[in-house]
Amino acid sequence: MLLGPALVGALVGLTMISFTVIFLNMTSSPHLADLYTSGITWPPFGPKARKYWAGTHVSERVFGLTAVAEPLETTRVSVQAIGKPMLNSTSAVIVETLSLAEPVYPQEVAITVEDTAATASYMLQVFKWGIFPESITISGDTAFGKRFSQCIPWGYLYWNHTVHLPKGLLILEIRVTYSHFEMSFPWKKRSNNSFATYFDPALPREKCTMWAIPSWAQATVAQASAHGCFYGLQPRWSSCGQTRQKNTERFLQFFQGNVSGRLCASTIVPGTSNLSNLVCRTMLPSPAALAINVSEILPQKSKDTQAKFTMPLRMPSGSIDLVGDGSLYQPRFGFTFTLRKRTVAKTFLVATGFAESVVVHGEGLRLTIADCAALAHATVVELTVLSEDLDCHLESLSLENGTKLDIIPTARRVCQIDSMAEMCEHGWKPSSSFALPVPFFREHLLLRTADLQLVGQPTCKSFTNFGEPFDDSEKMAVSLRLNQERSFWAFILGQELHVEPSSESCWRSPELCVIDFHQAWASSLHNESSKVFVTVAAPEDYNISWKRVIQVYQGPDLFREEKALRAEREATTTAHLCVEPSLKVTKECGGALKSSTIQAMFDISIKSDIRSLRFEASFSCSDSFFRQQSVVLEMTLANWL
């Protein structure tokens, strides 16, 4: 009877009802009905998609989102952004806004939808994106049948506004290439064909600006995070015009974006601010680029052309000014097209040199080699000249007799002098390196005292076969000289007399330096000491040797007389002298300078008649390759009371 047909049927029916309820609960779990953002969202919203990427343009300061749920199927909707209080709502719609200056990047937003039985979670990551101009290509045919073409990175042109053109152009063809950028996960290596995201954990929030980035001239945008600084870098300037145009086109097509452009140009007389003959033309679109062919804006011999671009991006959500008066990527006064030639002085500002471990110090194009021991083992001096113009470099460097120096690869150690040299991580400055034989340099200096003059031939890649790009009246020259000046320090110590470095009255001739200690000597007259300690200090690669000590005094007949004094020679500074603060610079007292101290005894009986004590020392550079000559140092202590 327990297994009768009626009971079995009831159990089967109850089971079916239970499975139906479970199925309905599963198929009617809480979910968002829609999700709206003020930026662009991928993938397109769907109830089954739980993770989304949201992009906002770099010019935006606020990001907004709206989450919509079915009111009859949910009991609560909550939104939680990192670093912000949770928003809860029992209604069907909840709205949240995020400040894009928050110290969390990329920002994350968690959305939760609940009913009486279940919970559904969604995640939204917010990144910044942009479309930046990458390069300008200038081209055109000339009257003498040659084709001119030059690609200039937009970032370089932003800081160096002038575009040099050859004479004889019949028409000016301008092509502006732009590229899509996402400030998402950082790159490990600089890109040659796309904008890249970098992250610097050592750059604090308050310093996370474009100007604080080491490669600030090549940066596009910066964004602080809780633990460092995100920033975007342009493609390498050396790979101009090689950006991934297909990626940009796919981005615009997917999000229904359209870039248009317009060029306005005026003529201007150099040195004035008077603009005239305004011409505006619409640029034609091509894949990830805008192009225009015009002849009206060609510069003249006495007049330049000043041009500005306008590039709006139109999307379903509105219009964004990529380049224009209101954007960060348009120079204030635009770009200048000119027929004027470049100047050597502004193009080549820095020259550096290396000889084994010796750095050849320079001021501009004037280099100085120290006559020190490390140079003794060098066979060549490596000379490197850097260019401030991305299109130009030094083609050759010659001796005065016309002999060209050998061209050599530029050593990476030049990055210690200028990190923007082209072989450095983020460098761009064209470099040219040459080998100067040290024997030739030595022979030159033994015969002549003037600097060695090296004559350079500058050139510009785009101007090959288009005439001289530099002013004919200027000559490129690098001067090289040997530093024969000796740097030393001298100290005097009498009884109860403080150590005083004397550098006020010192004059140098080729082999003599006189230092006047008259103030120290005058002070020592008030005590009865017959001892005088003199210490000299010099860099490590100098040798110091004492010659003699002379006492000069005035006798009864008013004639000056000299008398050699007994001196105790000491190889190093004595320990008891280290109590004097000034001697802390010496190696024996904890400093870095080699030193030597001499003690002299003078005749107390004629103390009032003593005119001076003269200490003569010899300095020479250890193992000097060039001149094995000593520099005599004469120190005079004069009683001028």
XYZ file of C-alpha atoms in Angstrom:
641
model
C 0.000 0.000 0.000
C 2.943 2.404 0.667
C 4.111 1.907 -2.935
C 0.722 2.352 -4.447
C 0.234 4.212 -7.743
C -1.199 7.315 -6.076
C 1.749 7.784 -3.733
C 4.317 7.144 -6.446
C 2.626 9.716 -8.650
C 2.636 12.285 -5.835
C 6.357 11.767 -5.177
C 7.221 12.099 -8.868
C 5.194 15.301 -9.108
C 6.857 16.806 -6.028
C 10.276 15.987 -7.459
C 9.451 17.696 -10.744
C 8.207 20.786 -8.919
C 11.416 20.931 -6.860
C 13.588 20.687 -9.969
C 11.506 23.389 -11.644
C 11.955 25.758 -8.694
C 15.701 25.108 -8.638
C 15.925 25.695 -12.418
C 13.950 28.930 -12.169
C 16.184 30.152 -9.366
C 19.254 29.347 -11.425
C 17.989 31.058 -14.547
C 16.727 34.126 -12.703
C 19.884 34.945 -10.659
C 20.437 38.690 -10.139
C 22.265 40.552 -12.905
C 22.791 44.016 -14.373
C 20.369 45.046 -17.031
C 22.799 47.637 -18.485
C 26.051 49.501 -17.816
C 26.876 52.989 -19.101
C 30.205 54.848 -18.841
C 31.394 58.281 -19.908
C 34.249 56.655 -21.830
C 34.471 53.676 -24.133
C 33.827 50.135 -22.852
C 34.949 46.740 -24.072
C 33.540 44.190 -24.518
C 30.067 45.523 -25.338
C 27.791 45.066 -22.349
C 26.135 41.685 -21.930
C 24.598 40.088 -18.805
C 26.994 37.145 -18.999
C 30.155 39.260 -19.248
C 31.447 40.039 -15.764
C 34.779 41.829 -16.481
C 35.108 45.025 -18.523
C 37.777 47.441 -19.717
C 36.780 51.103 -19.696
C 38.858 53.781 -21.397
C 38.746 57.519 -20.859
C 40.618 60.107 -22.904
C 43.723 61.606 -21.297
C 42.142 65.051 -21.401
C 39.226 63.982 -19.171
C 39.354 64.684 -15.441
C 36.217 62.818 -14.291
C 34.921 59.351 -15.176
C 31.272 58.467 -14.682
C 29.374 55.180 -14.744
C 25.744 54.160 -14.369
C 24.699 50.634 -13.352
C 21.088 49.579 -14.131
C 19.316 46.518 -12.636
C 15.804 45.000 -12.891
C 13.886 46.344 -9.872
C 11.648 43.264 -9.549
C 14.579 40.829 -9.554
C 17.040 42.565 -7.201
C 17.064 43.700 -3.617
C 20.271 45.764 -3.630
C 22.910 47.201 -5.981
C 26.299 48.404 -4.652
C 29.320 50.081 -6.258
C 32.752 50.049 -4.618
C 35.643 52.024 -6.114
C 39.105 51.614 -4.613
C 39.738 54.320 -2.065
C 36.102 55.505 -1.996
C 33.092 54.659 0.229
C 30.743 51.981 -1.028
C 27.531 53.199 -2.649
C 24.393 51.140 -1.907
C 20.993 51.456 -3.486
C 17.726 49.543 -3.327
C 16.553 51.178 -6.553
C 17.210 49.926 -10.061
C 19.819 52.577 -10.957
C 23.039 53.645 -9.255
C 25.439 56.353 -10.462
C 29.120 56.792 -9.517
C 31.750 59.334 -10.560
C 35.512 58.935 -10.210
C 38.163 61.620 -10.122
C 40.923 60.595 -12.514
C 43.445 62.304 -10.256
C 42.971 59.647 -7.569
C 46.224 58.065 -6.324
C 45.125 54.655 -7.617
C 45.885 53.764 -11.221
C 44.468 51.931 -13.015
C 41.227 52.426 -11.119
C 38.997 49.441 -10.367
C 35.265 49.474 -9.682
C 33.382 46.477 -8.211
C 29.618 46.280 -8.867
C 27.461 43.849 -6.881
C 23.822 42.883 -7.614
C 21.852 40.908 -4.991
C 18.463 39.260 -4.576
C 17.085 37.203 -1.696
C 19.002 34.102 -2.718
C 22.117 35.007 -4.741
C 24.743 37.623 -5.595
C 26.355 38.589 -8.919
C 29.674 40.520 -9.131
C 31.083 42.664 -11.958
C 34.541 44.254 -12.299
C 35.434 47.373 -14.288
C 39.026 48.585 -14.827
C 39.458 52.203 -15.942
C 42.461 53.155 -18.110
C 43.450 56.308 -19.971
C 43.869 56.389 -23.720
C 44.733 58.929 -26.364
C 45.455 59.469 -30.029
C 48.643 61.456 -30.481
C 50.304 62.836 -33.587
C 53.407 60.738 -34.142
C 55.290 62.383 -37.001
C 55.206 64.859 -39.867
C 56.583 63.906 -43.263
C 57.608 66.852 -45.453
C 58.192 66.172 -49.146
C 57.973 67.732 -52.588
C 59.536 67.922 -56.038
C 62.096 70.600 -56.850
C 62.518 72.692 -59.992
C 65.702 70.785 -60.876
C 63.924 67.409 -60.882
C 64.835 65.970 -57.479
C 62.498 64.677 -54.786
C 62.908 66.033 -51.253
C 61.577 64.070 -48.255
C 62.076 64.302 -44.501
C 60.289 62.581 -41.598
C 60.240 64.567 -38.341
C 58.879 63.109 -35.068
C 56.081 65.301 -33.737
C 57.620 65.284 -30.266
C 60.939 66.571 -31.614
C 59.187 69.247 -33.695
C 57.138 70.298 -30.661
C 60.342 71.439 -28.916
C 62.296 72.390 -32.053
C 59.694 74.310 -34.024
C 61.633 74.980 -37.233
C 61.405 72.905 -40.432
C 64.254 73.643 -42.856
C 63.400 73.296 -46.544
C 65.634 73.350 -49.633
C 65.314 75.988 -52.308
C 63.355 75.259 -55.484
C 60.372 73.324 -54.047
C 57.388 73.505 -56.420
C 54.798 72.227 -53.964
C 54.813 71.321 -50.279
C 53.383 67.935 -49.326
C 52.653 67.465 -45.635
C 51.546 64.206 -44.043
C 50.714 63.967 -40.321
C 50.662 60.439 -38.918
C 48.865 59.755 -35.636
C 48.828 56.731 -33.343
C 46.612 55.185 -30.671
C 47.972 54.878 -27.103
C 46.703 53.076 -23.999
C 48.230 53.717 -20.580
C 47.740 50.145 -19.480
C 50.333 47.684 -18.235
C 53.940 48.983 -18.286
C 56.367 47.982 -20.996
C 59.780 46.493 -20.223
C 61.448 48.010 -23.279
C 61.075 51.191 -25.316
C 59.092 50.669 -28.519
C 60.248 51.580 -32.022
C 56.793 51.681 -33.609
C 54.236 52.564 -30.943
C 53.663 54.711 -27.881
C 54.712 52.836 -24.745
C 53.695 52.890 -21.080
C 56.426 53.194 -18.469
C 56.256 52.998 -14.682
C 58.692 54.666 -12.280
C 58.214 53.461 -8.675
C 60.739 56.031 -7.403
C 58.785 59.069 -8.612
C 56.384 60.225 -5.857
C 52.869 61.445 -6.489
C 53.676 65.147 -6.043
C 56.436 64.919 -8.656
C 54.539 62.791 -11.174
C 54.467 65.364 -13.963
C 55.831 65.359 -17.483
C 58.589 67.772 -16.440
C 59.920 65.429 -13.743
C 60.344 62.475 -16.105
C 63.990 62.035 -17.183
C 62.917 61.878 -20.854
C 60.321 64.630 -20.430
C 60.725 65.939 -23.987
C 59.595 62.528 -25.291
C 56.722 62.040 -22.832
C 53.042 62.494 -23.650
C 51.115 62.176 -20.380
C 51.771 61.269 -16.734
C 49.496 59.708 -14.128
C 50.284 59.260 -10.440
C 49.501 56.041 -8.625
C 49.755 55.010 -4.996
C 53.215 53.495 -5.517
C 54.828 55.509 -8.315
C 54.217 57.239 -11.594
C 52.829 55.969 -14.900
C 53.752 57.880 -18.029
C 53.645 57.480 -21.786
C 56.672 57.726 -24.068
C 56.626 58.437 -27.773
C 58.068 55.917 -30.242
C 61.808 56.219 -30.682
C 62.566 59.341 -32.643
C 65.124 57.415 -34.669
C 62.298 55.234 -36.108
C 60.226 58.149 -37.416
C 57.080 57.237 -39.352
C 57.084 53.527 -38.463
C 54.077 53.388 -36.131
C 51.514 50.592 -36.326
C 48.873 52.355 -38.369
C 46.604 49.284 -38.619
C 46.175 49.169 -34.826
C 45.019 52.790 -34.817
C 42.609 52.206 -37.699
C 41.049 49.178 -35.991
C 40.594 51.168 -32.779
C 38.811 54.011 -34.603
C 36.588 51.649 -36.586
C 35.572 49.631 -33.533
C 34.614 52.695 -31.502
C 33.281 54.676 -34.471
C 35.917 57.394 -34.286
C 36.875 59.780 -37.062
C 39.888 62.141 -37.199
C 39.820 65.182 -39.466
C 42.285 68.019 -39.870
C 42.914 71.544 -41.057
C 46.094 73.521 -41.669
C 46.310 77.306 -41.375
C 49.508 79.138 -42.315
C 50.745 82.733 -42.538
C 53.946 84.381 -43.749
C 56.179 86.130 -41.256
C 59.380 88.160 -41.514
C 62.074 86.645 -39.223
C 62.578 88.726 -36.100
C 59.082 90.250 -36.203
C 55.619 89.169 -35.064
C 53.697 90.492 -38.085
C 51.631 87.780 -39.783
C 50.086 88.163 -43.230
C 48.486 86.159 -46.074
C 46.548 83.684 -43.924
C 45.777 80.468 -45.820
C 43.613 77.649 -44.399
C 43.154 74.291 -46.105
C 41.351 71.058 -45.188
C 43.578 68.001 -44.904
C 42.602 64.748 -46.610
C 42.303 61.569 -44.496
C 44.322 58.432 -45.214
C 45.012 55.365 -43.012
C 45.971 56.765 -39.583
C 47.157 59.988 -41.221
C 46.104 63.336 -42.695
C 47.708 64.781 -45.824
C 47.716 68.033 -47.767
C 49.465 69.379 -50.888
C 49.840 73.165 -51.045
C 52.024 75.674 -52.809
C 50.614 78.844 -51.210
C 52.477 78.328 -47.919
C 55.956 77.766 -49.345
C 58.402 80.039 -47.489
C 60.343 82.720 -49.306
C 63.957 83.776 -49.039
C 63.102 86.741 -46.810
C 59.910 85.371 -45.258
C 59.126 82.269 -43.222
C 55.831 80.416 -42.975
C 54.189 79.877 -39.620
C 51.692 77.005 -39.548
C 49.228 75.508 -37.083
C 47.259 72.266 -37.279
C 43.765 71.528 -35.995
C 42.850 67.844 -35.537
C 39.503 67.018 -33.878
C 38.465 63.443 -33.051
C 34.727 62.846 -33.348
C 33.102 59.891 -31.570
C 29.492 59.019 -30.678
C 30.126 60.353 -27.168
C 31.364 63.744 -28.439
C 34.360 65.562 -29.952
C 37.942 65.679 -28.601
C 40.540 68.198 -29.699
C 43.650 66.105 -30.440
C 45.696 69.009 -31.799
C 44.661 72.631 -31.652
C 44.882 75.819 -29.642
C 43.224 74.148 -26.660
C 45.368 70.995 -26.616
C 48.718 70.168 -25.038
C 50.191 68.966 -28.316
C 50.227 72.208 -30.299
C 53.180 74.578 -29.783
C 51.975 77.996 -28.745
C 53.289 79.719 -31.867
C 52.980 76.756 -34.221
C 55.663 75.453 -36.564
C 57.976 77.496 -38.776
C 58.888 76.510 -42.340
C 61.981 78.315 -43.586
C 64.591 78.474 -46.346
C 67.171 79.905 -43.940
C 70.222 77.751 -43.303
C 71.097 76.210 -39.983
C 73.819 77.613 -37.756
C 76.675 75.409 -36.598
C 76.830 77.054 -33.163
C 73.236 76.061 -32.337
C 73.474 72.589 -33.865
C 76.676 71.327 -32.228
C 76.885 72.394 -28.600
C 78.584 69.463 -26.895
C 81.801 67.551 -27.547
C 83.177 64.887 -25.228
C 86.316 62.792 -25.199
C 87.793 59.686 -23.607
C 91.329 58.363 -23.331
C 91.333 54.994 -21.585
C 89.892 55.848 -18.150
C 90.394 59.597 -18.527
C 87.411 61.773 -19.373
C 88.311 64.691 -21.603
C 86.456 67.578 -20.000
C 84.871 70.137 -22.283
C 83.145 73.470 -22.383
C 81.164 73.373 -25.595
C 83.544 72.358 -28.388
C 86.704 73.188 -26.399
C 88.176 70.079 -24.774
C 90.848 69.779 -22.114
C 92.991 66.738 -21.354
C 94.617 66.575 -17.930
C 98.323 65.733 -18.040
C 98.029 62.761 -15.700
C 99.311 59.235 -15.381
C 96.214 57.516 -16.751
C 96.791 59.143 -20.132
C 100.246 57.587 -20.363
C 98.794 54.234 -21.411
C 96.305 55.580 -23.976
C 96.906 55.131 -27.697
C 94.024 57.242 -28.966
C 91.731 59.955 -27.709
C 88.108 59.214 -28.608
C 86.327 62.429 -29.561
C 82.517 62.503 -29.768
C 80.444 65.409 -31.072
C 76.671 65.414 -30.404
C 74.085 67.176 -32.540
C 71.029 69.060 -31.307
C 69.376 68.563 -34.722
C 67.840 65.135 -35.305
C 68.568 65.380 -39.049
C 72.227 66.415 -38.830
C 75.533 64.996 -37.665
C 79.270 65.538 -38.048
C 80.363 63.682 -41.180
C 84.124 63.995 -40.677
C 86.731 65.551 -38.409
C 90.093 66.521 -39.855
C 93.464 67.796 -38.712
C 94.591 71.219 -39.827
C 96.590 69.652 -42.664
C 93.431 68.031 -44.055
C 94.043 64.502 -42.753
C 90.749 62.939 -41.695
C 90.487 61.131 -38.374
C 89.200 57.570 -38.376
C 85.490 57.189 -37.619
C 84.814 54.835 -34.697
C 81.632 53.579 -32.936
C 80.465 55.817 -30.126
C 81.106 54.281 -26.712
C 78.124 53.956 -24.383
C 80.049 55.759 -21.664
C 79.157 58.982 -23.471
C 75.749 58.525 -21.774
C 77.432 59.621 -18.544
C 77.978 63.023 -20.145
C 74.699 63.360 -22.060
C 71.948 60.751 -21.580
C 70.192 61.953 -24.739
C 72.942 60.618 -27.034
C 71.380 58.266 -29.578
C 72.975 55.094 -28.169
C 71.482 55.672 -24.691
C 68.220 54.093 -23.530
C 66.004 57.059 -24.382
C 68.545 59.064 -26.392
C 68.080 60.701 -29.775
C 70.962 63.115 -30.419
C 72.992 61.987 -33.469
C 76.580 61.300 -32.482
C 79.840 61.140 -34.411
C 83.020 59.702 -32.902
C 86.596 59.930 -34.125
C 89.991 58.559 -33.058
C 92.812 61.054 -32.498
C 96.218 59.327 -32.157
C 97.865 60.318 -28.888
C 101.399 60.419 -30.420
C 100.255 63.096 -32.859
C 98.741 65.095 -30.033
C 101.989 64.797 -28.083
C 104.150 65.964 -30.996
C 101.834 68.902 -31.605
C 102.040 70.096 -28.011
C 105.829 69.743 -27.863
C 106.213 71.998 -30.889
C 103.380 74.456 -30.310
C 101.617 75.972 -27.338
C 98.305 76.767 -29.066
C 95.269 74.491 -28.915
C 95.013 71.748 -31.494
C 92.306 72.812 -33.949
C 90.188 70.089 -35.562
C 87.961 71.031 -38.494
C 84.639 69.234 -38.911
C 82.315 68.747 -41.853
C 78.637 68.780 -40.750
C 75.887 67.321 -42.901
C 72.123 66.684 -42.764
C 70.575 63.469 -44.104
C 67.537 64.985 -45.802
C 69.673 67.685 -47.479
C 71.930 65.285 -49.354
C 72.122 66.629 -52.943
C 70.066 69.703 -51.971
C 72.831 72.199 -51.265
C 74.734 73.212 -48.151
C 72.399 73.076 -45.102
C 74.635 75.313 -42.956
C 75.631 78.941 -43.177
C 78.663 79.079 -45.482
C 80.304 81.741 -43.332
C 80.571 79.418 -40.325
C 83.230 76.791 -39.797
C 82.846 73.810 -37.529
C 85.886 73.538 -35.218
C 86.816 71.528 -32.133
C 89.819 72.671 -30.089
C 91.831 70.331 -27.896
C 94.378 71.421 -25.312
C 96.507 69.979 -22.560
C 95.854 71.152 -19.029
C 99.194 71.995 -17.428
C 97.833 73.835 -14.424
C 98.599 72.244 -11.083
C 96.016 72.224 -8.378
C 97.404 72.150 -4.844
C 96.618 73.241 -1.326
C 99.037 74.771 1.195
C 98.727 75.122 4.982
C 100.961 76.757 7.613
C 101.045 76.028 11.313
C 103.047 77.909 13.974
C 102.721 77.606 17.718
C 99.113 78.396 18.687
C 98.472 79.411 15.070
C 95.478 77.896 13.304
C 95.925 76.202 9.954
C 94.829 78.508 7.171
C 94.698 77.596 3.490
C 96.205 80.392 1.437
C 94.781 80.956 -2.019
C 94.165 84.694 -2.124
C 97.466 85.927 -3.547
C 98.656 83.240 -5.904
C 99.779 83.900 -9.450
C 100.890 81.283 -11.923
C 103.614 81.345 -14.558
C 104.556 78.233 -16.555
C 106.700 76.849 -13.731
C 106.167 79.036 -10.669
C 103.460 79.751 -8.145
C 103.922 82.135 -5.218
C 101.562 82.068 -2.246
C 101.729 84.905 0.244
C 101.319 84.012 3.929
C 101.993 87.488 5.303
C 98.882 87.556 7.496
C 99.751 84.221 9.094
C 103.351 85.292 9.548
C 102.321 88.554 11.217
C 100.257 86.601 13.731
C 103.146 84.284 14.534
C 105.365 87.232 15.520
C 103.478 87.490 18.811
C 104.804 84.171 20.069
C 108.268 82.876 20.745
C 108.077 79.770 18.594
C 110.953 78.984 16.298
C 109.099 76.176 14.539
C 107.051 76.465 11.395
C 105.122 73.573 9.863
C 104.094 73.810 6.214
C 101.874 71.205 4.580
C 101.110 70.905 0.886
C 98.422 68.628 -0.553
C 97.674 67.553 -4.111
C 95.631 64.914 -5.991
C 96.700 61.299 -5.816
C 98.570 61.194 -9.137
C 100.953 64.046 -8.219
C 104.411 63.601 -6.730
C 105.578 66.155 -4.144
C 109.245 66.685 -3.288
C 110.769 69.357 -1.065
C 113.804 71.254 -2.365
C 114.973 73.672 0.314
C 113.874 76.205 2.926
C 115.316 79.743 2.806
C 115.119 82.417 5.508
C 115.199 85.900 4.028
C 115.942 88.716 6.475
C 117.000 92.341 6.478
C 120.455 92.954 7.960
C 121.881 96.112 9.647
C 123.004 97.458 6.284
C 119.420 97.194 5.021
C 120.427 94.635 2.398
C 118.374 91.468 2.010
C 120.188 88.319 2.953
C 119.282 84.678 2.528
C 120.174 81.812 4.820
C 119.441 78.123 4.330
C 117.640 76.641 7.340
C 117.754 73.216 8.909
C 114.616 71.315 7.926
C 113.245 67.980 9.012
C 111.624 66.385 6.011
C 108.559 64.266 6.541
C 106.916 62.065 3.953
C 103.406 62.473 5.288
C 101.372 64.800 7.427
C 102.137 64.171 11.064
C 99.329 62.764 13.194
C 99.289 65.625 15.711
C 98.539 68.094 12.892
C 95.269 66.308 12.087
C 93.578 68.119 14.971
C 93.494 71.152 12.675
C 90.168 71.186 10.782
C 91.708 72.409 7.519
C 93.942 69.343 7.239
C 90.995 66.972 7.204
C 91.240 67.035 3.386
C 94.522 65.114 3.475
C 94.662 61.349 3.193
C 96.545 60.989 6.484
C 93.731 62.866 8.244
C 90.898 60.972 6.567
C 90.581 62.946 3.316
C 91.461 62.155 -0.308
C 94.535 64.329 -1.007
C 98.131 63.180 -0.939
C 100.124 65.444 1.360
C 103.603 66.155 2.625
C 104.680 68.268 5.630
C 107.984 70.002 6.281
C 109.163 71.455 9.608
C 111.662 74.353 9.645
C 113.533 76.046 12.504
C 114.388 79.729 12.202
C 116.631 82.090 14.141
C 114.662 83.686 16.981
C 117.361 86.254 17.694
C 116.678 88.057 14.441
C 112.943 87.433 14.431
C 112.062 91.109 14.083
C 114.230 91.393 10.989
C 112.892 88.357 9.149
C 111.253 89.319 5.905
C 110.101 85.906 4.808
C 110.530 82.187 4.886
C 110.575 80.615 1.459
C 109.680 76.947 1.009
C 110.399 75.503 -2.407
C 108.697 72.322 -3.495
C 108.473 70.435 -6.765
C 105.280 68.964 -8.214
C 105.098 66.521 -11.099
C 102.392 64.284 -12.527
C 103.222 60.624 -11.966
C 104.321 58.795 -15.124
C 103.171 61.701 -17.291
C 103.157 60.728 -20.945
C 103.780 64.234 -22.173
C 106.197 66.412 -20.201
C 108.312 65.136 -17.367
C 108.736 68.650 -15.989
C 108.353 69.774 -12.430
C 106.406 72.817 -11.387
C 108.215 74.762 -8.706
C 106.041 76.125 -5.917
C 107.494 78.997 -3.899
C 105.652 79.935 -0.713
C 106.577 83.248 0.851
C 105.739 84.300 4.412
C 106.216 88.052 4.546
C 106.248 90.410 7.545
C 104.605 93.515 6.168
C 103.933 95.227 9.461
